[in-house]
Amino acid sequence: MKLIRHDSFFNDPWTDLDRLFESTLPELYQWNPWRQGATTRSLPLDVYETDSERVIRLEVPGVRKKDIAIELENAVLSVKAKRVDKTEGGESSIDLSRSVSVGDDVDPDNIKAQLENGILTVRLHKREHAKPKQITIS
Amino acid sequence: MSNELQKQETQAPANRTAYRRPYYTVRGNKEHYTVEVFMPGVAKDDYNVSLHHDELLVEGHKVLPIESEAKWVHREITNESYKLRLQLNVEVDAEGISAKSEEGVLVITLPVAKEARPRLIKID
């Protein structure tokens, strides 16, 4: 028997329409990296920067720390993650990856990564000369 | 135009933008069901799971802070909180519901009520 009878979203008049589109055009209608089907999927990502660092943030729910590989090569940061699903008949895994250009002004020896609540935060420190400098007029 | 009609027009889209419906999976057997709700960015204490009659309500308050002086370069992750309302088709044991969060995924275990489990009937 199916557990869910109805998935209602606050009596939202669009819910039924959403469901119709999702069932007929799943790939086009809702981009979702967790959907079953493809073997390698992309990850949603945020990039923001402060004066001293550039921060990359990715959504990786359900991925363990040991299943994440972060690499920096030629100013491109690549994140590869593997999500392992326990199913009744054993295990299945999904590969997720995303690459982003981070600029050549970051220090490759000063990168910090942190995983918390399914959010991976990579902090790249900018090199000294890349930081904005105030120039006084003499 | 009556006032009532105007009210409806303004109410409907407001709910839609305030919350995001998380992606979820369901699997189970005769004894219990497991619902996995994907809510990255929600801390352990910011989840709320409740059962009202046959409706399971899952809420997750998403907090993704950035430094006040930071500037956005690119943005794909929304900071909307999550809300999922599921009408259950199977009678579950409300007292036995348990939930745990693992790396942004809330795993809810719903035991099937004893009365709803299949029973083997002996033939005399």
PDB file of C-alpha atoms in Angstrom:
ATOM      1  CA  MET A   1       0.000   0.000   0.000  1.00  0.00           C
ATOM      2  CA  LYS A   2       1.233   3.508  -0.685  1.00  0.00           C
ATOM      3  CA  LEU A   3       2.043   5.542   2.398  1.00  0.00           C
ATOM      4  CA  ILE A   4       1.230   8.951   0.979  1.00  0.00           C
ATOM      5  CA  ARG A   5      -2.303   9.585  -0.167  1.00  0.00           C
ATOM      6  CA  HIS A   6      -1.963  13.243  -0.876  1.00  0.00           C
ATOM      7  CA  ASP A   7       0.854  15.725  -0.774  1.00  0.00           C
ATOM      8  CA  SER A   8      -0.775  19.042  -0.004  1.00  0.00           C
ATOM      9  CA  PHE A   9       1.042  22.307   0.215  1.00  0.00           C
ATOM     10  CA  PHE A  10      -1.126  24.663   2.208  1.00  0.00           C
ATOM     11  CA  ASN A  11      -4.178  24.321   0.035  1.00  0.00           C
ATOM     12  CA  ASP A  12      -2.064  25.871  -2.649  1.00  0.00           C
ATOM     13  CA  PRO A  13      -4.121  25.961  -5.835  1.00  0.00           C
ATOM     14  CA  TRP A  14      -0.993  25.227  -7.868  1.00  0.00           C
ATOM     15  CA  THR A  15      -0.089  21.973  -6.113  1.00  0.00           C
ATOM     16  CA  ASP A  16      -2.168  19.824  -8.440  1.00  0.00           C
ATOM     17  CA  LEU A  17      -0.741  21.560 -11.461  1.00  0.00           C
ATOM     18  CA  ASP A  18       2.780  21.116 -10.059  1.00  0.00           C
ATOM     19  CA  ARG A  19       2.180  17.419  -9.632  1.00  0.00           C
ATOM     20  CA  LEU A  20       0.910  17.084 -13.186  1.00  0.00           C
ATOM     21  CA  PHE A  21       3.993  18.800 -14.600  1.00  0.00           C
ATOM     22  CA  GLU A  22       6.350  16.920 -12.318  1.00  0.00           C
ATOM     23  CA  SER A  23       4.967  13.575 -13.420  1.00  0.00           C
ATOM     24  CA  THR A  24       4.964  14.374 -17.126  1.00  0.00           C
ATOM     25  CA  LEU A  25       8.044  16.576 -17.512  1.00  0.00           C
ATOM     26  CA  PRO A  26      10.205  15.877 -14.462  1.00  0.00           C
ATOM     27  CA  GLU A  27      13.548  16.881 -15.997  1.00  0.00           C
ATOM     28  CA  LEU A  28      12.289  20.118 -17.463  1.00  0.00           C
ATOM     29  CA  TYR A  29       9.975  21.257 -14.761  1.00  0.00           C
ATOM     30  CA  GLN A  30      11.910  20.887 -11.564  1.00  0.00           C
ATOM     31  CA  TRP A  31      15.641  20.774 -11.526  1.00  0.00           C
ATOM     32  CA  ASN A  32      16.532  18.540  -8.637  1.00  0.00           C
ATOM     33  CA  PRO A  33      19.924  16.950  -8.110  1.00  0.00           C
ATOM     34  CA  TRP A  34      18.473  14.266  -5.853  1.00  0.00           C
ATOM     35  CA  ARG A  35      16.064  12.853  -8.374  1.00  0.00           C
ATOM     36  CA  GLN A  36      16.626   9.254  -9.359  1.00  0.00           C
ATOM     37  CA  GLY A  37      17.668   8.538 -12.907  1.00  0.00           C
ATOM     38  CA  ALA A  38      20.928  10.149 -13.978  1.00  0.00           C
ATOM     39  CA  THR A  39      24.271   8.712 -12.867  1.00  0.00           C
ATOM     40  CA  THR A  40      26.159  11.989 -12.393  1.00  0.00           C
ATOM     41  CA  ARG A  41      24.395  15.068 -11.223  1.00  0.00           C
ATOM     42  CA  SER A  42      25.170  18.681 -10.579  1.00  0.00           C
ATOM     43  CA  LEU A  43      25.014  20.481  -7.226  1.00  0.00           C
ATOM     44  CA  PRO A  44      23.435  23.847  -6.419  1.00  0.00           C
ATOM     45  CA  LEU A  45      26.031  26.416  -5.442  1.00  0.00           C
ATOM     46  CA  ASP A  46      26.483  29.906  -3.966  1.00  0.00           C
ATOM     47  CA  VAL A  47      29.527  32.139  -4.354  1.00  0.00           C
ATOM     48  CA  TYR A  48      30.164  35.232  -2.290  1.00  0.00           C
ATOM     49  CA  GLU A  49      33.218  37.196  -1.322  1.00  0.00           C
ATOM     50  CA  THR A  50      34.590  39.455   1.347  1.00  0.00           C
ATOM     51  CA  ASP A  51      37.749  41.550   1.202  1.00  0.00           C
ATOM     52  CA  SER A  52      39.898  38.669   2.411  1.00  0.00           C
ATOM     53  CA  GLU A  53      38.209  35.534   1.096  1.00  0.00           C
ATOM     54  CA  ARG A  54      36.022  34.001  -1.568  1.00  0.00           C
ATOM     55  CA  VAL A  55      33.448  31.515  -0.300  1.00  0.00           C
ATOM     56  CA  ILE A  56      31.827  28.673  -2.245  1.00  0.00           C
ATOM     57  CA  ARG A  57      28.804  27.007  -0.691  1.00  0.00           C
ATOM     58  CA  LEU A  58      27.179  23.807  -2.002  1.00  0.00           C
ATOM     59  CA  GLU A  59      24.119  21.805  -1.010  1.00  0.00           C
ATOM     60  CA  VAL A  60      25.123  18.182  -0.406  1.00  0.00           C
ATOM     61  CA  PRO A  61      22.380  16.634   1.779  1.00  0.00           C
ATOM     62  CA  GLY A  62      22.933  13.022   2.742  1.00  0.00           C
ATOM     63  CA  VAL A  63      26.607  12.993   1.786  1.00  0.00           C
ATOM     64  CA  ARG A  64      29.176  11.913   4.376  1.00  0.00           C
ATOM     65  CA  LYS A  65      32.420  13.792   4.914  1.00  0.00           C
ATOM     66  CA  LYS A  66      34.554  10.902   3.676  1.00  0.00           C
ATOM     67  CA  ASP A  67      32.642  10.758   0.400  1.00  0.00           C
ATOM     68  CA  ILE A  68      33.557  14.298  -0.635  1.00  0.00           C
ATOM     69  CA  ALA A  69      36.670  15.193  -2.670  1.00  0.00           C
ATOM     70  CA  ILE A  70      37.630  18.826  -3.236  1.00  0.00           C
ATOM     71  CA  GLU A  71      40.297  19.759  -5.757  1.00  0.00           C
ATOM     72  CA  LEU A  72      41.802  23.025  -6.989  1.00  0.00           C
ATOM     73  CA  GLU A  73      43.509  23.007 -10.354  1.00  0.00           C
ATOM     74  CA  ASN A  74      44.233  25.959 -12.683  1.00  0.00           C
ATOM     75  CA  ALA A  75      41.950  28.249 -10.672  1.00  0.00           C
ATOM     76  CA  VAL A  76      39.039  25.791 -10.999  1.00  0.00           C
ATOM     77  CA  LEU A  77      37.606  24.282  -7.850  1.00  0.00           C
ATOM     78  CA  SER A  78      36.018  20.857  -8.373  1.00  0.00           C
ATOM     79  CA  VAL A  79      33.822  19.144  -5.833  1.00  0.00           C
ATOM     80  CA  LYS A  80      33.000  15.492  -6.282  1.00  0.00           C
ATOM     81  CA  ALA A  81      30.591  13.828  -3.884  1.00  0.00           C
ATOM     82  CA  LYS A  82      29.057  10.409  -3.584  1.00  0.00           C
ATOM     83  CA  ARG A  83      25.739   9.829  -1.902  1.00  0.00           C
ATOM     84  CA  VAL A  84      25.201   6.293  -0.678  1.00  0.00           C
ATOM     85  CA  ASP A  85      21.610   5.165  -0.336  1.00  0.00           C
ATOM     86  CA  LYS A  86      20.745   2.190   1.777  1.00  0.00           C
ATOM     87  CA  THR A  87      18.002   0.262   0.104  1.00  0.00           C
ATOM     88  CA  GLU A  88      16.312  -2.973   1.095  1.00  0.00           C
ATOM     89  CA  GLY A  89      18.480  -4.938  -1.281  1.00  0.00           C
ATOM     90  CA  GLY A  90      21.831  -3.360  -0.326  1.00  0.00           C
ATOM     91  CA  GLU A  91      23.424  -0.069  -1.323  1.00  0.00           C
ATOM     92  CA  SER A  92      23.268   2.188  -4.316  1.00  0.00           C
ATOM     93  CA  SER A  93      25.290   5.330  -4.910  1.00  0.00           C
ATOM     94  CA  ILE A  94      24.889   8.514  -6.874  1.00  0.00           C
ATOM     95  CA  ASP A  95      27.805  10.646  -8.047  1.00  0.00           C
ATOM     96  CA  LEU A  96      27.483  14.398  -7.781  1.00  0.00           C
ATOM     97  CA  SER A  97      29.936  16.919  -9.081  1.00  0.00           C
ATOM     98  CA  ARG A  98      30.369  20.608  -9.705  1.00  0.00           C
ATOM     99  CA  SER A  99      33.242  22.773 -10.878  1.00  0.00           C
ATOM    100  CA  VAL A 100      33.558  26.493 -10.521  1.00  0.00           C
ATOM    101  CA  SER A 101      36.179  29.015 -11.564  1.00  0.00           C
ATOM    102  CA  VAL A 102      37.515  30.757  -8.471  1.00  0.00           C
ATOM    103  CA  GLY A 103      39.995  33.184 -10.027  1.00  0.00           C
ATOM    104  CA  ASP A 104      43.777  33.075  -9.810  1.00  0.00           C
ATOM    105  CA  ASP A 105      43.992  35.493  -6.886  1.00  0.00           C
ATOM    106  CA  VAL A 106      43.349  32.800  -4.235  1.00  0.00           C
ATOM    107  CA  ASP A 107      46.028  31.167  -2.144  1.00  0.00           C
ATOM    108  CA  PRO A 108      45.996  27.401  -2.917  1.00  0.00           C
ATOM    109  CA  ASP A 109      47.668  26.659   0.421  1.00  0.00           C
ATOM    110  CA  ASN A 110      45.012  28.402   2.468  1.00  0.00           C
ATOM    111  CA  ILE A 111      41.710  26.688   1.706  1.00  0.00           C
ATOM    112  CA  LYS A 112      39.339  25.571   4.416  1.00  0.00           C
ATOM    113  CA  ALA A 113      36.321  23.324   3.962  1.00  0.00           C
ATOM    114  CA  GLN A 114      33.550  22.592   6.417  1.00  0.00           C
ATOM    115  CA  LEU A 115      30.521  20.305   6.221  1.00  0.00           C
ATOM    116  CA  GLU A 116      27.499  21.128   8.341  1.00  0.00           C
ATOM    117  CA  ASN A 117      23.841  20.085   8.011  1.00  0.00           C
ATOM    118  CA  GLY A 118      24.319  19.058   4.403  1.00  0.00           C
ATOM    119  CA  ILE A 119      25.978  22.334   3.385  1.00  0.00           C
ATOM    120  CA  LEU A 120      29.601  22.283   2.256  1.00  0.00           C
ATOM    121  CA  THR A 121      31.408  25.592   2.720  1.00  0.00           C
ATOM    122  CA  VAL A 122      34.793  26.099   1.059  1.00  0.00           C
ATOM    123  CA  ARG A 123      36.701  29.218   2.097  1.00  0.00           C
ATOM    124  CA  LEU A 124      39.485  30.361  -0.218  1.00  0.00           C
ATOM    125  CA  HIS A 125      41.752  33.084   1.084  1.00  0.00           C
ATOM    126  CA  LYS A 126      42.773  35.771  -1.342  1.00  0.00           C
ATOM    127  CA  ARG A 127      46.448  36.470  -1.816  1.00  0.00           C
ATOM    128  CA  GLU A 128      47.808  39.581  -0.131  1.00  0.00           C
ATOM    129  CA  HIS A 129      48.292  41.548  -3.352  1.00  0.00           C
ATOM    130  CA  ALA A 130      44.767  40.771  -4.493  1.00  0.00           C
ATOM    131  CA  LYS A 131      43.153  42.502  -1.536  1.00  0.00           C
ATOM    132  CA  PRO A 132      41.954  46.051  -2.164  1.00  0.00           C
ATOM    133  CA  LYS A 133      44.514  48.597  -1.012  1.00  0.00           C
ATOM    134  CA  GLN A 134      43.951  52.212  -0.091  1.00  0.00           C
ATOM    135  CA  ILE A 135      46.321  54.529  -1.887  1.00  0.00           C
ATOM    136  CA  THR A 136      47.005  57.879  -0.327  1.00  0.00           C
ATOM    137  CA  ILE A 137      47.702  60.854  -2.522  1.00  0.00           C
ATOM    138  CA  SER A 138      50.986  62.429  -1.612  1.00  0.00           C
TER     139      SER A 138
ATOM    140  CA  MET B   1     -15.655  43.024  -7.656  1.00  0.00           C
ATOM    141  CA  SER B   2     -16.551  41.750  -4.210  1.00  0.00           C
ATOM    142  CA  ASN B   3     -14.118  42.028  -1.335  1.00  0.00           C
ATOM    143  CA  GLU B   4     -13.924  38.273  -0.941  1.00  0.00           C
ATOM    144  CA  LEU B   5     -12.619  37.756  -4.427  1.00  0.00           C
ATOM    145  CA  GLN B   6      -9.914  40.360  -3.974  1.00  0.00           C
ATOM    146  CA  LYS B   7      -8.807  38.698  -0.765  1.00  0.00           C
ATOM    147  CA  GLN B   8      -8.312  35.363  -2.501  1.00  0.00           C
ATOM    148  CA  GLU B   9      -6.158  36.879  -5.176  1.00  0.00           C
ATOM    149  CA  THR B  10      -3.718  38.333  -2.700  1.00  0.00           C
ATOM    150  CA  GLN B  11      -3.575  35.300  -0.419  1.00  0.00           C
ATOM    151  CA  ALA B  12      -2.685  32.459  -2.747  1.00  0.00           C
ATOM    152  CA  PRO B  13       0.766  33.477  -4.027  1.00  0.00           C
ATOM    153  CA  ALA B  14       1.940  34.633  -0.592  1.00  0.00           C
ATOM    154  CA  ASN B  15       2.098  31.073   0.784  1.00  0.00           C
ATOM    155  CA  ARG B  16       3.933  29.923  -2.254  1.00  0.00           C
ATOM    156  CA  THR B  17       6.917  32.197  -1.961  1.00  0.00           C
ATOM    157  CA  ALA B  18       7.357  31.805   1.791  1.00  0.00           C
ATOM    158  CA  TYR B  19       8.302  28.120   1.884  1.00  0.00           C
ATOM    159  CA  ARG B  20       9.982  25.543  -0.251  1.00  0.00           C
ATOM    160  CA  ARG B  21       8.658  22.019  -0.623  1.00  0.00           C
ATOM    161  CA  PRO B  22      11.602  19.715   0.056  1.00  0.00           C
ATOM    162  CA  TYR B  23      12.439  16.672  -2.000  1.00  0.00           C
ATOM    163  CA  TYR B  24      11.558  13.448  -0.186  1.00  0.00           C
ATOM    164  CA  THR B  25      11.663   9.700  -0.606  1.00  0.00           C
ATOM    165  CA  VAL B  26       9.465   7.010   0.919  1.00  0.00           C
ATOM    166  CA  ARG B  27      10.253   3.372   1.413  1.00  0.00           C
ATOM    167  CA  GLY B  28       8.872   0.768   3.734  1.00  0.00           C
ATOM    168  CA  ASN B  29       7.513  -2.617   4.529  1.00  0.00           C
ATOM    169  CA  LYS B  30       4.597  -4.117   6.434  1.00  0.00           C
ATOM    170  CA  GLU B  31       5.896  -2.923   9.813  1.00  0.00           C
ATOM    171  CA  HIS B  32       7.229   0.556   9.222  1.00  0.00           C
ATOM    172  CA  TYR B  33       7.795   3.270   6.650  1.00  0.00           C
ATOM    173  CA  THR B  34      10.823   5.520   6.350  1.00  0.00           C
ATOM    174  CA  VAL B  35      10.435   9.011   4.938  1.00  0.00           C
ATOM    175  CA  GLU B  36      13.652  10.831   4.074  1.00  0.00           C
ATOM    176  CA  VAL B  37      13.249  14.585   3.701  1.00  0.00           C
ATOM    177  CA  PHE B  38      16.143  16.468   2.097  1.00  0.00           C
ATOM    178  CA  MET B  39      16.548  19.789   3.875  1.00  0.00           C
ATOM    179  CA  PRO B  40      20.141  21.041   3.598  1.00  0.00           C
ATOM    180  CA  GLY B  41      20.930  24.024   5.807  1.00  0.00           C
ATOM    181  CA  VAL B  42      18.621  23.039   8.661  1.00  0.00           C
ATOM    182  CA  ALA B  43      20.265  22.473  12.050  1.00  0.00           C
ATOM    183  CA  LYS B  44      19.221  19.625  14.361  1.00  0.00           C
ATOM    184  CA  ASP B  45      17.130  21.845  16.644  1.00  0.00           C
ATOM    185  CA  ASP B  46      15.348  23.605  13.806  1.00  0.00           C
ATOM    186  CA  TYR B  47      13.228  20.660  12.670  1.00  0.00           C
ATOM    187  CA  ASN B  48       9.624  20.140  13.588  1.00  0.00           C
ATOM    188  CA  VAL B  49       7.667  16.972  12.867  1.00  0.00           C
ATOM    189  CA  SER B  50       4.034  16.611  13.871  1.00  0.00           C
ATOM    190  CA  LEU B  51       1.129  14.316  13.120  1.00  0.00           C
ATOM    191  CA  HIS B  52      -2.398  15.612  13.172  1.00  0.00           C
ATOM    192  CA  HIS B  53      -4.974  12.928  12.392  1.00  0.00           C
ATOM    193  CA  ASP B  54      -3.596  11.476   9.171  1.00  0.00           C
ATOM    194  CA  GLU B  55      -1.514  14.455   8.172  1.00  0.00           C
ATOM    195  CA  LEU B  56       2.230  14.505   8.680  1.00  0.00           C
ATOM    196  CA  LEU B  57       3.709  17.987   8.849  1.00  0.00           C
ATOM    197  CA  VAL B  58       7.454  18.426   8.472  1.00  0.00           C
ATOM    198  CA  GLU B  59       9.036  21.825   8.916  1.00  0.00           C
ATOM    199  CA  GLY B  60      12.654  22.878   8.720  1.00  0.00           C
ATOM    200  CA  HIS B  61      13.957  26.339   9.433  1.00  0.00           C
ATOM    201  CA  LYS B  62      16.875  27.042   7.128  1.00  0.00           C
ATOM    202  CA  VAL B  63      19.639  29.318   8.332  1.00  0.00           C
ATOM    203  CA  LEU B  64      22.452  30.191   5.927  1.00  0.00           C
ATOM    204  CA  PRO B  65      24.234  33.247   7.228  1.00  0.00           C
ATOM    205  CA  ILE B  66      26.840  35.208   5.327  1.00  0.00           C
ATOM    206  CA  GLU B  67      29.148  37.910   6.645  1.00  0.00           C
ATOM    207  CA  SER B  68      27.507  41.321   6.657  1.00  0.00           C
ATOM    208  CA  GLU B  69      30.204  42.875   4.485  1.00  0.00           C
ATOM    209  CA  ALA B  70      30.142  40.022   1.949  1.00  0.00           C
ATOM    210  CA  LYS B  71      29.087  40.561  -1.647  1.00  0.00           C
ATOM    211  CA  TRP B  72      27.168  38.004  -3.689  1.00  0.00           C
ATOM    212  CA  VAL B  73      28.900  36.763  -6.808  1.00  0.00           C
ATOM    213  CA  HIS B  74      26.529  33.945  -7.768  1.00  0.00           C
ATOM    214  CA  ARG B  75      23.458  32.561  -6.097  1.00  0.00           C
ATOM    215  CA  GLU B  76      21.551  29.305  -6.592  1.00  0.00           C
ATOM    216  CA  ILE B  77      20.716  28.196  -3.054  1.00  0.00           C
ATOM    217  CA  THR B  78      17.540  29.767  -1.691  1.00  0.00           C
ATOM    218  CA  ASN B  79      17.227  30.597   1.978  1.00  0.00           C
ATOM    219  CA  GLU B  80      13.541  29.735   2.177  1.00  0.00           C
ATOM    220  CA  SER B  81      12.562  27.384   4.965  1.00  0.00           C
ATOM    221  CA  TYR B  82      11.053  24.003   4.180  1.00  0.00           C
ATOM    222  CA  LYS B  83       7.516  22.796   4.711  1.00  0.00           C
ATOM    223  CA  LEU B  84       6.062  19.447   3.728  1.00  0.00           C
ATOM    224  CA  ARG B  85       2.513  18.330   4.359  1.00  0.00           C
ATOM    225  CA  LEU B  86       1.752  14.703   3.613  1.00  0.00           C
ATOM    226  CA  GLN B  87      -1.585  12.996   3.982  1.00  0.00           C
ATOM    227  CA  LEU B  88      -0.945   9.454   5.069  1.00  0.00           C
ATOM    228  CA  ASN B  89      -2.822   6.587   3.554  1.00  0.00           C
ATOM    229  CA  VAL B  90      -1.745   4.114   6.235  1.00  0.00           C
ATOM    230  CA  GLU B  91      -2.647   4.226   9.910  1.00  0.00           C
ATOM    231  CA  VAL B  92       0.540   4.841  11.881  1.00  0.00           C
ATOM    232  CA  ASP B  93       1.398   4.496  15.551  1.00  0.00           C
ATOM    233  CA  ALA B  94       1.761   8.175  16.515  1.00  0.00           C
ATOM    234  CA  GLU B  95       3.619   7.371  19.756  1.00  0.00           C
ATOM    235  CA  GLY B  96       6.230   5.355  17.929  1.00  0.00           C
ATOM    236  CA  ILE B  97       7.266   7.975  15.365  1.00  0.00           C
ATOM    237  CA  SER B  98      10.937   8.795  15.540  1.00  0.00           C
ATOM    238  CA  ALA B  99      13.111  11.213  13.585  1.00  0.00           C
ATOM    239  CA  LYS B 100      16.814  11.847  13.292  1.00  0.00           C
ATOM    240  CA  SER B 101      18.835  14.220  11.178  1.00  0.00           C
ATOM    241  CA  GLU B 102      21.894  13.178   9.239  1.00  0.00           C
ATOM    242  CA  GLU B 103      23.846  15.614   7.085  1.00  0.00           C
ATOM    243  CA  GLY B 104      20.858  17.716   6.088  1.00  0.00           C
ATOM    244  CA  VAL B 105      18.494  14.781   5.656  1.00  0.00           C
ATOM    245  CA  LEU B 106      15.706  14.204   8.155  1.00  0.00           C
ATOM    246  CA  VAL B 107      14.918  10.502   8.464  1.00  0.00           C
ATOM    247  CA  ILE B 108      11.435   9.880   9.881  1.00  0.00           C
ATOM    248  CA  THR B 109      10.401   6.371  10.867  1.00  0.00           C
ATOM    249  CA  LEU B 110       6.671   5.739  10.994  1.00  0.00           C
ATOM    250  CA  PRO B 111       5.607   2.432  12.530  1.00  0.00           C
ATOM    251  CA  VAL B 112       2.446   1.013  10.988  1.00  0.00           C
ATOM    252  CA  ALA B 113      -0.339   0.764  13.587  1.00  0.00           C
ATOM    253  CA  LYS B 114      -0.919  -2.778  14.850  1.00  0.00           C
ATOM    254  CA  GLU B 115      -4.504  -2.728  13.572  1.00  0.00           C
ATOM    255  CA  ALA B 116      -3.336  -1.816  10.089  1.00  0.00           C
ATOM    256  CA  ARG B 117      -0.739  -4.577   9.766  1.00  0.00           C
ATOM    257  CA  PRO B 118      -1.673  -7.596   7.722  1.00  0.00           C
ATOM    258  CA  ARG B 119      -2.833 -10.481   9.882  1.00  0.00           C
ATOM    259  CA  LEU B 120      -2.558 -14.118   9.146  1.00  0.00           C
ATOM    260  CA  ILE B 121      -5.830 -15.872   9.727  1.00  0.00           C
ATOM    261  CA  LYS B 122      -5.720 -19.465  10.708  1.00  0.00           C
ATOM    262  CA  ILE B 123      -8.174 -21.831   9.145  1.00  0.00           C
ATOM    263  CA  ASP B 124      -9.767 -24.047  11.738  1.00  0.00           C
TER     264      ASP B 124
END
